[in-house]
Amino acid sequence: MSFRTSAIDYVEDVAPGSGALPPRAWYASSDATSLSLNGSWRFRLSPTADARDDSFAEEGYDAGDWAEVTVPGHWVLQGHGSPIYTNHLYPFPVDPPHVPTENPTGDHLRVFDLPAEWPSDGGAVLRFDGVESCARVWLNGTDIGEFKGSRLPHEFAVGHLLKPAGNVLAVRVHQWSAGSYLEDQDQWWLPGIFRDVTLLHRPAGSVLDFFVHASYDHVTGEGTLRVDSDVDGRVSVPALDIDAATGESVTVAVQAWTAETPRLYDGVLAVEGERVPLRIGFRTVELADGLIKVNGKPILFKGVNRHEWHPERGRALDLETMRADVLLMKRHNINAVRTSHYPPHPAFLDLCDEYGLWVIDECDLETHGFTEQGWRDNPVDDDRWTPALLDRAARMVERDKNHPSVVIWSLGNEAGTGRGLTAMAEWIHGRDASRLVHYEGDIDCRDTDMYSRMYAFHAEVEQIGLGLDGGTHKRRELPFIQCEYGHAMGNGPGGLADYQRLFEAHDRLQGGFVWEWIDHGIRHPELGYAYGGDFGEELHDGNFVCDGLLFPDREPSPGLLEYKKVIEPVRIEGGSDGTVRVTNKHDFADLSALAFEWAYQVDGETVEAGTLSVPALAAGESADVKLPVQPQNGRGAETLWTVRALLAADTAWAPGGHVVGWGQFPVAARPAVSVARTERPVLVERRITLGPAVFDARTGALTSIGGVEVSGPRLDVWRATTDNDDGAEWQPDTRYGVLWRQLGLHRMQHRLDAVELDDDTLTVRTRVAPAAREVGLSTVYRWTSDGDRLRLTVSVTPEGTWTLPLPRLGVRLGVPSSADRVRWYGGGPGEAYPDTKSASLLGRWDSSVDDLQTPYVRPQENGARADVRWAEIGGLRIEGEPEFWFSARRWTTEQLDTAAHLTDLTAGDTVWVNLDHGQHGIGSQSCGPGPLPQYFLRAEPTEFSFVFSRTD
């Protein structure tokens, strides 16, 4: 006797499901009646997939003692079970298509009445836009089917089952299924009905499926429209005077759709029983001359990878959250989205059409976990799974085919290679010849229309741009994109500007997509934001799920501000003879939507400003524009010009005055800081006084300046390692964060060698070195004063053989906790590091100490301001020679280094200030390359100075 019944065989069936209607085009609305079934549902969670008790699906079942959950939603984010985060490891044994008996299963129940206006004739369709990972559906006690494909729509014909009132909709959702093997994306595993559930009336003669073909001829300026429909009807576009039968082609003069100029025409598809609104964008995508071209021009992707995420609702996004994402992208100069690694909610693509973003629409497919066994048994190379793969490809293409923003179809992500992928590519090419096909894993480009890579190092990208990368003949003839680069995990990513220079230098390099858009932190009452391991997962990948340009609350990170600057669509550079060179970096739009303004600054303060007349340059054009006559202010000071490009008027995505790009270039350099040596150090008992300063005579340590208590300063080389410092486990030889700890740089010991006084200098000689190692840093502090100011000159000489760069090089000092405000003249307003300071704008800035901190979900080095000339904090003014990196925080670097969450950090009685001569670069080695060599902080003989004085 066997107790395993066929009722749950569908869970482990490799087939995509049964009972669902063929996929078709999605549209937001029509004049047909519809009923949203979102809202509160009754819910019961079971630990296994045992399906012998289906009685809950029957009419009259009493679920009064069940819990309630919100649909769309994930039950594990509503108090039932816990989420699981893995990057690529399957959180269950790899034995396809089998899944564990311990398979959390959620029974969902919703009783609904039809609205009074619901028509009595025609049929009805029940649509699920997204359920993870496998669902079986009953309506009024009738089993209507089951399906897999979590991020894809499924519809069922249910008109014959409906009644005016008391309809019982029952949905059983299993967390694990055969489909889970195809959905091993780098994200939280979150079961539930997480997208909309809708009942659609289907009148007699209503629309079934339709395909809007809207091409554009860039030579004639004409567009050709043809709408193919399964049901004959007519298409009207009033603005173009089009009224044509379905299947009929009409050619008229149009304005093209591009991501920069997203012109949409409103139309209507009218058939006997239904009218469907259309939003039509005319554009042509092609592979020509070895390049991806739209409307006859090659385009440059300045993109991001976007998972769907909300810190409380997971992947259950509402329209306003999706709109917020699109607006933030547009305001930060992003022009493209790869929908990693599944089709998004369909409304997101409507927004991309409306506001203008190029989209790579990616199929709901990833089998990354099979890499652990050398891709053995990989479903994409197993013919039994091919129907499921084709079903997923069809559901993506058919749903999204009418969006002009979608220019490329992607087969999926990190699924190895195999016959199933080839079958998908062949089907997509056959179904839609108007778009290109992408898949990063197809290294020889057998099935794809472009060469795509992840995290290729800068040097290799340059070789690809030069056509020196080898590969098959076909691949060498294709354009190149980085579908993932610039891993935005924690502090970073670094090196974006260096990538962008390569993209712009070589035609074959058509840009890339930063990984990724948003940190997937889950709001937690005790931890702030939780990440992998915070829910007791057996297997997890820690904070690797927090690798976005947005923090979980959708506040931009410094990485997003850096990216905005790097990819700005207008380049502003200092010219010669009092001119500024303006270059239009758009692919299509001219500069008529922008206004320009200039400011002349003296020591960081604007003394004069005005508008600048710049011609409406066409895409790709440059012009040298005359600046005003240089003001006479600022003799003997540092002076510079700042020129900004702003929106001249309100747009759909930002208000007038929004800064699109800027440039800054010097006129006169900063004069040297001079301090006369007029004071003598005086030894009195246990104290040494020198000008405004007091030192401990035994150790030579500074204790106060002008009455302000000070702890330190002393040499500091350690920083709380960033995610990018710690690197990826598959790069063992260059993970400097790990190597620094092995060397002992996080526990340096300071040896006092001498305290020396002469006529005008207090000299303190030390050696700073890690235990158990012979390498060290001979460090000499020389103090002088003119009576009011105190000058410190630090000389550092490496001893022994240093094979590693240093994390930082500078001094750390403490000031009383009452120090709250910071003013500085230097880079700002946000943090910057050697390879992340494109967006650092020279000026005068003001902040609280708390606001200097960058709230990375996992605490790490943050908050440094670059190119600081002077800073004021706690009654002290600090000037640097040369410029320095400034940071201040209410905890030590060591406390920051050991914290797992922001809630682990508590303010102490000291504000710790770092004055750094140098910082090591950031890179993006949490998944990509480390810093380029020019951003290394090498251990070599160095000297730098600071001047201290009171501010009052």
PDB file of C-alpha atoms in Angstrom, residues 289 404 545 835:
ATOM      1  CA  ASP A 289      26.866  46.902 -38.843  1.00  0.00           C
ATOM      2  CA  PRO A 404       7.929  49.667 -27.197  1.00  0.00           C
ATOM      3  CA  VAL A 545      21.349  40.176  -1.025  1.00  0.00           C
ATOM      4  CA  ASP A 835      37.583  55.505  -7.555  1.00  0.00           C
TER       5      ASP A 835
END
